[in-house]
Amino acid sequence: MSPRPSAPLELLDLDSVLSEEERQIRAVVRQLIDDRVRPHVAGWYEQGRLPGRELAREFGKLGLLGMHLSGYGCAGASAVAYGLACLELEAGDSGIRSLVSVQGSLAMYAIWRYGSEEQKQRWLPAMAAGEAIGCFGLTEPDHGSDPASMATRARRDGDDWVLTGGKMWITNAPIAEVGVIWARTEDGVRGFAVPMDTPGVTVREIQHKMSLRASVTGEIVLDDVRLPADAQLPEAIGLKAPLSCLTEARHGIVWGALGAARDCLETALAYAGTRTQFGRPLAGFQLTQAKLADMTVELQKGYLLALHLGRLADAGRLRPEQVSVGKLNNVREALEIARQCRTILGANGISGEYPVMRHANNLESVLTYEGTSEIHQLVIGQKLTGLGAFA
Ligand SMILES: Cc1cc2nc3c(=O)[nH]c(=O)nc-3n(C[C@H](O)[C@H](O)[C@H](O)COP(=O)(O)OP(=O)(O)OC[C@H]3O[C@@H](n4cnc5c(N)ncnc54)[C@H](O)[C@@H]3O)c2cc1C
């Protein structure tokens, strides 16, 4: 008799290394995604829209927004618990995880880590509840991998700041109440908490995306945007401030990408078990089993890597280049898994009836944002050789 089939992440009994609380948080997020996202996400993707505000309020009620931060209405969960939540969110769709990552790890973290007490009180409780949406503007039309060359300027005018420039590819921008905007001043890069209804701020939603379609992305134009002195994040000095926010968000991606991969693999396993060709299920062919085995091995390696990085983060010892290892590997492997699963589904692999092509398309964005694969290779290369090849 054949043994009972095993789910890809059950094979190594990896659940045994999680705490009861971590397993509970994961179960709650998984249920939320099953109830609120899975039934609708293919339609959202096809229509290129996301009910972001509605979802943010629901995520806020469950404490998912800024969940790894403490105080100001945030849940104060561990980095591993946050990672597990990201995994389950992205098993629904990378766009859903992006909504939560940008809110919690980029916009909220920037204010939590670098903001004044007044800025924290003003924004964080509302953001944790999903009543206010945040975005994070670092990338510009002409400056992506090289943010040090940013062209957006902030100049002093009396006590005020005046911001001029533009930000491109900004997740959540079209629905955001507050933008954490990075700009060059006479003294170097500084961050600003910009209410998005400030005169001079305009946002154009980016259309025609073939990836992350269930995510809202915008271009922000800053035309002499006048801000009071207290809009500046007082503790954010230099480019290392936004880069530290990216390290936070990348940790979530290390986990999240595995969720997309797991969903593809589970779909392919189920499909291969029921689809018959040449008189037997696809799962019974050795070539299919080789694919399934290799993908499962990669998924579990990625999971162990994420868990290790998460435990380092919880011990306060996670370094940026370690996160680069995780982001580079897990997104690259997740994309490879999605593409391989696509082949197992044959023609159905390209159909929106199945999640695989959607995940594969989404992972193309995940490969690029939060530092492209090449930039993470260069970060790791710099650490290994002591030679900076890109900065
Ligand atoms: C859907 C989506 C959402 C996003 N959300 C946000 C957001 O919320 N906030 C935000 O600030 N940004 C966001 N981004 C932008 C993202 O971070 C950038 O796209 C990314 O940093 C890469 O920049 P770029 O697209 O300008 O590519 P470029 O920097 O022009 O790079 C193009 C190619 O050249 C390679 N390259 C560049 N420099 C080097 C080098 N020195 N050596 C070798 N290869 C190199 C890159 O790896 C890449 O393959 C988002 C992007 C997408 C697609």
Coordinates of N, CA and C in Angstrom, one line a residue, residues 154-354:
A154 N 14.6 68.5 -0.9 CA 13.8 69.2 0.2 C 14.7 70.4 0.6
R155 N 14.1 71.5 0.5 CA 14.8 72.7 0.9 C 14.1 73.5 2.0
R156 N 14.9 74.1 2.8 CA 14.3 74.9 3.9 C 13.7 76.2 3.4
D157 N 12.6 76.6 3.9 CA 12.0 78.0 3.6 C 11.5 78.5 4.9
G158 N 12.3 79.3 5.6 CA 11.9 79.6 7.0 C 11.9 78.3 7.8
D159 N 10.9 78.1 8.6 CA 10.8 76.8 9.4 C 10.3 75.7 8.5
D160 N 9.7 76.0 7.4 CA 9.1 75.0 6.6 C 10.1 74.2 5.7
W161 N 9.6 73.1 5.2 CA 10.4 72.3 4.2 C 9.6 72.4 2.9
V162 N 10.2 72.5 1.8 CA 9.6 72.5 0.5 C 10.2 71.3 -0.3
L163 N 9.3 70.4 -0.7 CA 9.7 69.2 -1.5 C 9.4 69.3 -2.9
T164 N 10.3 68.9 -3.8 CA 10.1 68.9 -5.2 C 10.7 67.7 -5.8
G165 N 10.0 67.0 -6.7 CA 10.5 65.8 -7.3 C 9.5 64.8 -7.6
G166 N 9.8 63.6 -7.7 CA 8.8 62.6 -8.0 C 9.3 61.2 -7.6
K167 N 8.3 60.3 -7.3 CA 8.6 59.0 -6.9 C 7.8 58.0 -7.8
M168 N 8.4 56.9 -8.1 CA 7.8 56.0 -9.1 C 7.7 54.6 -8.5
W169 N 6.7 53.9 -9.0 CA 6.5 52.5 -8.6 C 6.2 52.4 -7.1
I170 N 5.3 53.3 -6.6 CA 5.1 53.3 -5.1 C 3.8 52.5 -4.7
T171 N 4.1 51.4 -4.1 CA 2.9 50.5 -3.7 C 2.1 51.3 -2.7
N172 N 0.8 51.2 -2.8 CA -0.3 51.8 -2.0 C -0.4 53.3 -2.2
A173 N 0.4 53.9 -3.0 CA 0.3 55.4 -3.1 C -1.1 55.9 -3.4
P174 N -1.8 55.3 -4.4 CA -3.1 55.8 -4.8 C -4.1 55.8 -3.6
I175 N -3.9 55.0 -2.6 CA -4.9 54.9 -1.5 C -4.3 55.3 -0.2
A176 N -3.1 56.0 -0.2 CA -2.4 56.3 1.0 C -2.9 57.6 1.6
E177 N -2.9 57.6 3.0 CA -3.1 58.9 3.7 C -1.8 59.6 4.0
V178 N -0.8 58.7 4.2 CA 0.6 59.3 4.5 C 1.6 58.6 3.6
G179 N 2.5 59.4 3.2 CA 3.7 58.9 2.4 C 5.0 59.2 3.2
V180 N 5.8 58.1 3.4 CA 7.1 58.4 3.9 C 8.0 58.6 2.7
I181 N 8.4 59.9 2.5 CA 9.1 60.3 1.3 C 10.5 60.7 1.6
W182 N 11.4 60.1 0.8 CA 12.8 60.3 1.0 C 13.3 61.4 0.0
A183 N 14.1 62.4 0.5 CA 14.5 63.5 -0.3 C 15.9 63.9 0.1
R184 N 16.6 64.5 -0.9 CA 17.9 65.0 -0.6 C 17.8 66.5 0.0
T185 N 18.5 66.7 1.1 CA 18.6 68.1 1.6 C 20.1 68.5 1.5
E186 N 20.3 69.7 2.0 CA 21.8 70.2 2.0 C 22.6 69.3 2.8
D187 N 22.0 68.7 3.8 CA 22.8 67.8 4.8 C 22.7 66.4 4.5
G188 N 22.2 66.0 3.3 CA 22.1 64.6 2.9 C 20.6 64.1 2.9
V189 N 20.4 62.8 2.8 CA 19.1 62.3 2.6 C 18.3 62.4 4.0
R190 N 17.0 62.8 3.9 CA 16.2 62.9 5.0 C 14.8 62.3 4.7
G191 N 14.0 61.9 5.7 CA 12.7 61.3 5.4 C 11.6 62.3 6.0
F192 N 10.5 62.2 5.3 CA 9.4 63.1 5.7 C 8.1 62.3 5.7
A193 N 7.3 62.5 6.7 CA 5.9 61.9 6.8 C 5.0 63.0 6.1
V194 N 4.6 62.7 4.9 CA 3.8 63.6 4.1 C 2.4 63.2 4.0
P195 N 1.4 64.0 4.6 CA 0.0 63.7 4.4 C -0.3 63.8 2.9
M196 N -0.9 62.8 2.4 CA -1.0 62.8 0.9 C -2.0 63.8 0.3
D197 N -2.7 64.4 1.2 CA -3.6 65.5 0.7 C -3.0 66.9 0.8
T198 N -1.7 66.9 1.0 CA -1.0 68.2 1.1 C -1.0 68.8 -0.3
P199 N -1.3 70.1 -0.5 CA -1.3 70.8 -1.8 C 0.1 70.5 -2.5
G200 N 0.0 70.2 -3.8 CA 1.3 70.0 -4.5 C 1.6 68.5 -4.7
V201 N 0.9 67.6 -3.9 CA 1.1 66.2 -4.0 C 0.1 65.6 -5.0
T202 N 0.5 65.0 -6.1 CA -0.4 64.3 -7.0 C 0.0 62.9 -7.2
V203 N -1.0 62.0 -7.3 CA -0.7 60.6 -7.5 C -1.4 60.1 -8.7
R204 N -0.6 59.4 -9.6 CA -1.2 58.8 -10.7 C -1.1 57.3 -10.6
E205 N -2.2 56.6 -10.7 CA -2.1 55.1 -10.6 C -1.5 54.5 -11.8
I206 N -0.5 53.6 -11.6 CA 0.2 53.0 -12.7 C -0.7 51.9 -13.3
Q207 N -1.0 51.9 -14.5 CA -1.9 51.0 -15.2 C -1.1 50.0 -16.0
H208 N -1.7 49.0 -16.6 CA -1.2 48.1 -17.5 C -0.1 47.2 -16.9
K209 N -0.1 47.0 -15.6 CA 0.9 46.0 -15.0 C 0.5 44.6 -15.4
M210 N 1.5 43.8 -15.7 CA 1.2 42.4 -16.0 C 1.6 41.5 -14.8
S211 N 1.9 42.2 -13.7 CA 2.4 41.5 -12.5 C 1.9 42.3 -11.4
L212 N 1.7 41.6 -10.2 CA 1.1 42.3 -9.0 C -0.1 43.1 -9.4
R213 N -1.0 42.5 -10.1 CA -2.2 43.3 -10.6 C -3.2 43.5 -9.4
A214 N -3.1 42.6 -8.4 CA -4.0 42.8 -7.2 C -3.2 43.6 -6.2
S215 N -2.7 44.7 -6.6 CA -1.9 45.6 -5.7 C -2.0 47.0 -6.4
V216 N -2.2 48.1 -5.6 CA -2.2 49.4 -6.2 C -0.8 50.0 -6.2
T217 N -0.4 50.5 -7.3 CA 0.9 51.1 -7.4 C 0.8 52.5 -8.1
G218 N 1.6 53.4 -7.6 CA 1.4 54.8 -8.1 C 2.7 55.5 -8.4
E219 N 2.5 56.6 -9.1 CA 3.6 57.6 -9.3 C 3.2 58.8 -8.5
I220 N 4.2 59.3 -7.7 CA 3.9 60.5 -6.9 C 4.7 61.7 -7.4
V221 N 3.9 62.8 -7.7 CA 4.6 64.0 -8.2 C 4.6 65.0 -7.0
L222 N 5.7 65.6 -6.7 CA 5.8 66.5 -5.6 C 6.2 67.9 -6.2
D223 N 5.2 68.8 -6.2 CA 5.4 70.1 -6.9 C 5.4 71.2 -5.8
D224 N 6.6 71.6 -5.3 CA 6.7 72.6 -4.3 C 5.7 72.3 -3.1
V225 N 5.9 71.1 -2.6 CA 5.0 70.6 -1.4 C 5.6 71.3 -0.1
R226 N 4.8 72.1 0.4 CA 5.2 72.8 1.6 C 4.8 72.1 2.9
L227 N 5.8 71.8 3.7 CA 5.5 71.0 4.9 C 6.0 71.7 6.1
P228 N 5.3 71.6 7.3 CA 5.9 72.2 8.5 C 7.1 71.4 8.9
A229 N 7.9 72.1 9.7 CA 9.2 71.5 10.2 C 9.0 70.2 10.8
D230 N 7.9 70.0 11.5 CA 7.7 68.7 12.2 C 7.3 67.6 11.3
A231 N 7.3 67.8 10.0 CA 7.0 66.6 9.1 C 8.2 65.8 8.9
Q232 N 9.4 66.4 9.2 CA 10.6 65.6 9.0 C 10.8 64.5 10.1
L233 N 11.2 63.3 9.7 CA 11.5 62.3 10.7 C 12.8 62.6 11.4
P234 N 12.8 63.0 12.6 CA 14.0 63.6 13.2 C 15.2 62.6 13.3
E235 N 14.9 61.3 13.5 CA 16.0 60.4 13.7 C 16.6 59.8 12.4
A236 N 16.0 60.1 11.3 CA 16.4 59.5 10.0 C 17.5 60.4 9.4
I237 N 18.7 59.9 9.5 CA 19.9 60.7 9.0 C 20.6 59.9 8.0
G238 N 20.5 60.3 6.7 CA 21.2 59.7 5.6 C 20.5 58.5 5.0
L239 N 21.1 57.9 4.0 CA 20.5 56.8 3.2 C 20.3 55.6 4.0
K240 N 21.1 55.4 5.1 CA 21.0 54.2 5.9 C 19.6 54.0 6.5
A241 N 18.9 55.2 6.7 CA 17.6 55.1 7.3 C 16.6 54.4 6.4
P242 N 16.4 54.8 5.1 CA 15.5 54.0 4.3 C 16.0 52.6 4.0
L243 N 17.4 52.5 3.9 CA 17.9 51.1 3.7 C 17.6 50.2 4.9
S244 N 17.5 50.7 6.1 CA 17.2 49.8 7.2 C 15.7 49.4 7.2
C245 N 14.9 50.3 6.6 CA 13.4 49.9 6.4 C 13.3 48.8 5.4
L246 N 14.1 48.9 4.4 CA 14.1 47.9 3.3 C 14.6 46.5 3.9
T247 N 15.5 46.5 4.8 CA 15.9 45.3 5.5 C 14.8 44.7 6.2
E248 N 14.0 45.5 6.9 CA 12.8 45.0 7.6 C 11.8 44.3 6.6
A249 N 11.6 45.0 5.5 CA 10.6 44.5 4.6 C 11.1 43.3 3.8
R250 N 12.4 43.3 3.6 CA 12.9 42.1 2.8 C 12.8 40.8 3.7
H251 N 12.9 41.0 5.0 CA 12.8 39.8 5.8 C 11.4 39.2 5.6
G252 N 10.4 40.0 5.5 CA 9.0 39.5 5.2 C 8.9 38.8 3.9
I253 N 9.7 39.4 2.9 CA 9.6 38.8 1.6 C 10.3 37.4 1.5
V254 N 11.4 37.3 2.4 CA 12.1 36.0 2.4 C 11.1 34.9 2.8
W255 N 10.1 35.2 3.6 CA 9.1 34.2 4.0 C 7.9 34.2 3.0
G256 N 7.5 35.4 2.6 CA 6.4 35.6 1.7 C 6.5 34.8 0.4
A257 N 7.7 34.9 -0.2 CA 7.8 34.2 -1.5 C 7.6 32.7 -1.4
L258 N 7.9 32.2 -0.2 CA 7.7 30.7 0.0 C 6.2 30.4 0.0
G259 N 5.4 31.4 0.4 CA 3.9 31.1 0.4 C 3.4 31.0 -1.0
A260 N 3.9 31.9 -1.9 CA 3.5 31.8 -3.3 C 3.9 30.4 -3.9
A261 N 5.2 30.0 -3.5 CA 5.7 28.8 -4.0 C 4.9 27.6 -3.5
R262 N 4.6 27.6 -2.2 CA 3.8 26.5 -1.6 C 2.5 26.4 -2.3
D263 N 1.8 27.5 -2.5 CA 0.5 27.4 -3.2 C 0.6 26.8 -4.6
C264 N 1.7 27.2 -5.3 CA 1.9 26.6 -6.6 C 2.1 25.1 -6.5
L265 N 3.0 24.7 -5.5 CA 3.3 23.3 -5.4 C 2.1 22.5 -5.0
E266 N 1.3 23.0 -4.1 CA 0.1 22.3 -3.6 C -0.8 22.1 -4.8
T267 N -0.9 23.2 -5.6 CA -1.8 23.1 -6.8 C -1.3 22.1 -7.7
A268 N 0.0 22.1 -8.0 CA 0.5 21.1 -9.0 C 0.4 19.7 -8.5
L269 N 0.6 19.5 -7.2 CA 0.5 18.1 -6.6 C -0.9 17.6 -6.8
A270 N -1.9 18.5 -6.4 CA -3.3 18.1 -6.5 C -3.7 17.8 -8.0
Y271 N -3.2 18.7 -8.9 CA -3.5 18.5 -10.3 C -2.9 17.2 -10.8
A272 N -1.6 17.0 -10.5 CA -0.9 15.8 -11.0 C -1.5 14.5 -10.4
G273 N -2.2 14.6 -9.3 CA -2.8 13.4 -8.7 C -4.1 13.0 -9.4
T274 N -4.7 14.0 -10.1 CA -6.1 13.7 -10.7 C -6.0 13.7 -12.2
R275 N -5.1 14.4 -12.8 CA -5.1 14.5 -14.3 C -4.4 13.2 -14.8
T276 N -5.1 12.5 -15.7 CA -4.5 11.3 -16.2 C -4.1 11.5 -17.7
Q277 N -3.0 10.9 -18.1 CA -2.5 10.8 -19.4 C -1.8 9.5 -19.6
F278 N -1.9 8.9 -20.7 CA -1.3 7.6 -21.0 C -1.8 6.6 -19.9
G279 N -3.1 6.8 -19.5 CA -3.7 5.8 -18.6 C -3.3 5.9 -17.1
R280 N -2.6 6.9 -16.7 CA -2.2 7.0 -15.3 C -2.1 8.5 -14.9
P281 N -2.2 8.7 -13.6 CA -2.1 10.1 -13.2 C -0.7 10.7 -13.5
L282 N -0.7 12.0 -13.8 CA 0.7 12.6 -14.0 C 1.6 12.4 -12.9
A283 N 1.1 12.4 -11.7 CA 1.9 12.2 -10.5 C 2.6 10.8 -10.5
G284 N 2.2 9.9 -11.3 CA 2.8 8.6 -11.3 C 4.0 8.5 -12.3
F285 N 4.2 9.6 -13.1 CA 5.4 9.6 -14.0 C 6.6 10.0 -13.2
Q286 N 7.7 9.3 -13.5 CA 9.0 9.6 -12.8 C 9.4 11.0 -13.0
L287 N 9.2 11.5 -14.3 CA 9.7 12.9 -14.5 C 8.9 13.9 -13.7
T288 N 7.6 13.6 -13.5 CA 6.8 14.6 -12.7 C 7.3 14.4 -11.2
Q289 N 7.5 13.2 -10.8 CA 8.0 13.1 -9.4 C 9.3 13.7 -9.1
A290 N 10.2 13.7 -10.2 CA 11.5 14.3 -10.0 C 11.3 15.8 -9.8
K291 N 10.3 16.4 -10.6 CA 10.1 17.9 -10.4 C 9.5 18.1 -9.1
L292 N 8.5 17.3 -8.7 CA 7.9 17.5 -7.3 C 8.9 17.4 -6.2
A293 N 9.7 16.4 -6.3 CA 10.7 16.2 -5.3 C 11.7 17.4 -5.2
D294 N 12.2 17.8 -6.4 CA 13.2 18.9 -6.4 C 12.6 20.2 -5.8
M295 N 11.3 20.4 -6.2 CA 10.7 21.7 -5.8 C 10.5 21.6 -4.2
T296 N 10.1 20.4 -3.8 CA 9.8 20.3 -2.3 C 11.1 20.5 -1.5
V297 N 12.2 20.0 -2.1 CA 13.5 20.1 -1.4 C 13.8 21.6 -1.3
E298 N 13.7 22.3 -2.4 CA 14.0 23.8 -2.5 C 13.1 24.6 -1.5
L299 N 11.8 24.2 -1.5 CA 10.9 24.9 -0.6 C 11.3 24.7 0.8
Q300 N 11.6 23.5 1.2 CA 12.0 23.3 2.6 C 13.3 24.0 3.0
K301 N 14.3 24.0 2.0 CA 15.6 24.7 2.3 C 15.3 26.2 2.5
G302 N 14.4 26.7 1.6 CA 14.0 28.1 1.8 C 13.4 28.4 3.1
Y303 N 12.6 27.5 3.5 CA 11.9 27.6 4.8 C 12.8 27.6 6.0
L304 N 13.8 26.7 5.9 CA 14.8 26.6 7.0 C 15.6 27.9 7.0
L305 N 15.9 28.4 5.8 CA 16.7 29.7 5.8 C 15.9 30.8 6.4
A306 N 14.6 30.9 6.0 CA 13.8 31.9 6.6 C 13.7 31.8 8.1
L307 N 13.5 30.6 8.5 CA 13.4 30.4 10.0 C 14.7 30.8 10.7
H308 N 15.8 30.5 10.1 CA 17.1 30.9 10.7 C 17.2 32.4 10.8
L309 N 16.9 33.1 9.7 CA 17.0 34.5 9.6 C 16.0 35.1 10.6
G310 N 14.8 34.5 10.7 CA 13.8 35.0 11.7 C 14.2 34.9 13.1
R311 N 14.9 33.8 13.4 CA 15.4 33.6 14.8 C 16.5 34.6 15.1
L312 N 17.3 34.9 14.0 CA 18.4 35.9 14.2 C 17.8 37.2 14.5
A313 N 16.7 37.5 13.7 CA 16.0 38.8 13.9 C 15.5 38.9 15.3
D314 N 14.9 37.9 15.8 CA 14.3 37.9 17.2 C 15.4 38.0 18.2
A315 N 16.6 37.6 17.9 CA 17.7 37.7 18.8 C 18.4 39.1 18.6
G316 N 17.9 39.9 17.7 CA 18.5 41.2 17.4 C 19.8 41.1 16.7
R317 N 20.0 40.0 16.0 CA 21.4 39.9 15.4 C 21.3 39.7 13.9
L318 N 20.2 40.1 13.2 CA 20.1 39.9 11.8 C 20.8 41.0 11.1
R319 N 21.7 40.7 10.2 CA 22.4 41.7 9.4 C 21.9 41.8 8.0
P320 N 22.0 43.0 7.4 CA 21.5 43.2 6.0 C 21.9 42.2 5.0
E321 N 23.2 41.8 5.0 CA 23.7 40.9 4.0 C 23.1 39.5 4.2
Q322 N 22.7 39.2 5.4 CA 22.1 37.9 5.7 C 20.7 37.9 5.1
V323 N 20.0 39.1 5.2 CA 18.7 39.2 4.6 C 18.8 39.1 3.0
S324 N 19.9 39.6 2.5 CA 20.2 39.5 1.1 C 20.2 38.1 0.6
V325 N 20.9 37.2 1.4 CA 21.0 35.8 1.1 C 19.6 35.2 1.0
G326 N 18.8 35.6 2.0 CA 17.4 35.0 2.0 C 16.5 35.5 0.9
K327 N 16.6 36.8 0.6 CA 15.8 37.4 -0.5 C 16.2 36.8 -1.8
L328 N 17.5 36.8 -2.0 CA 18.0 36.3 -3.3 C 17.6 34.9 -3.5
N329 N 17.8 34.0 -2.5 CA 17.5 32.6 -2.7 C 16.0 32.3 -2.8
N330 N 15.3 32.9 -1.8 CA 13.9 32.4 -1.7 C 13.0 32.9 -2.8
V331 N 13.3 34.2 -3.3 CA 12.5 34.7 -4.4 C 12.9 34.0 -5.7
R332 N 14.2 33.8 -5.9 CA 14.6 33.1 -7.1 C 14.1 31.7 -7.2
E333 N 14.1 31.0 -6.0 CA 13.6 29.6 -6.0 C 12.1 29.5 -6.1
A334 N 11.5 30.5 -5.5 CA 10.0 30.5 -5.6 C 9.6 30.7 -7.0
L335 N 10.2 31.6 -7.7 CA 9.9 31.8 -9.1 C 10.2 30.6 -10.0
E336 N 11.3 29.9 -9.7 CA 11.6 28.7 -10.4 C 10.5 27.6 -10.1
I337 N 10.1 27.5 -8.9 CA 9.0 26.6 -8.5 C 7.7 26.9 -9.2
A338 N 7.4 28.2 -9.3 CA 6.1 28.6 -10.0 C 6.2 28.2 -11.4
R339 N 7.3 28.4 -12.1 CA 7.5 28.1 -13.5 C 7.4 26.6 -13.7
Q340 N 8.0 25.9 -12.8 CA 8.0 24.4 -13.0 C 6.6 23.8 -12.8
C341 N 5.9 24.4 -11.8 CA 4.5 23.9 -11.5 C 3.7 24.3 -12.7
R342 N 3.9 25.4 -13.4 CA 3.2 25.8 -14.5 C 3.3 24.7 -15.6
T343 N 4.4 24.1 -15.7 CA 4.6 23.0 -16.8 C 3.7 21.8 -16.4
I344 N 3.6 21.5 -15.1 CA 2.9 20.3 -14.7 C 1.4 20.5 -15.0
L345 N 0.9 21.7 -15.0 CA -0.5 21.9 -15.3 C -0.8 22.0 -16.8
G346 N 0.3 21.9 -17.6 CA 0.1 22.0 -19.0 C -0.6 23.3 -19.4
A347 N -1.6 23.1 -20.3 CA -2.3 24.3 -20.8 C -3.0 25.0 -19.6
N348 N -3.6 24.2 -18.7 CA -4.3 24.8 -17.6 C -3.3 25.7 -16.7
G349 N -2.0 25.5 -16.9 CA -1.1 26.3 -16.2 C -1.1 27.7 -16.5
I350 N -1.6 28.1 -17.7 CA -1.7 29.5 -18.0 C -3.0 30.1 -17.7
S351 N -3.9 29.3 -17.2 CA -5.3 29.8 -17.0 C -5.4 30.4 -15.6
G352 N -6.3 31.5 -15.6 CA -6.6 32.2 -14.3 C -7.4 31.3 -13.4
E353 N -7.9 30.2 -13.9 CA -8.7 29.3 -13.0 C -7.8 28.7 -12.0
Y354 N -6.5 28.7 -12.2 CA -5.5 28.1 -11.3 C -4.6 29.3 -10.9

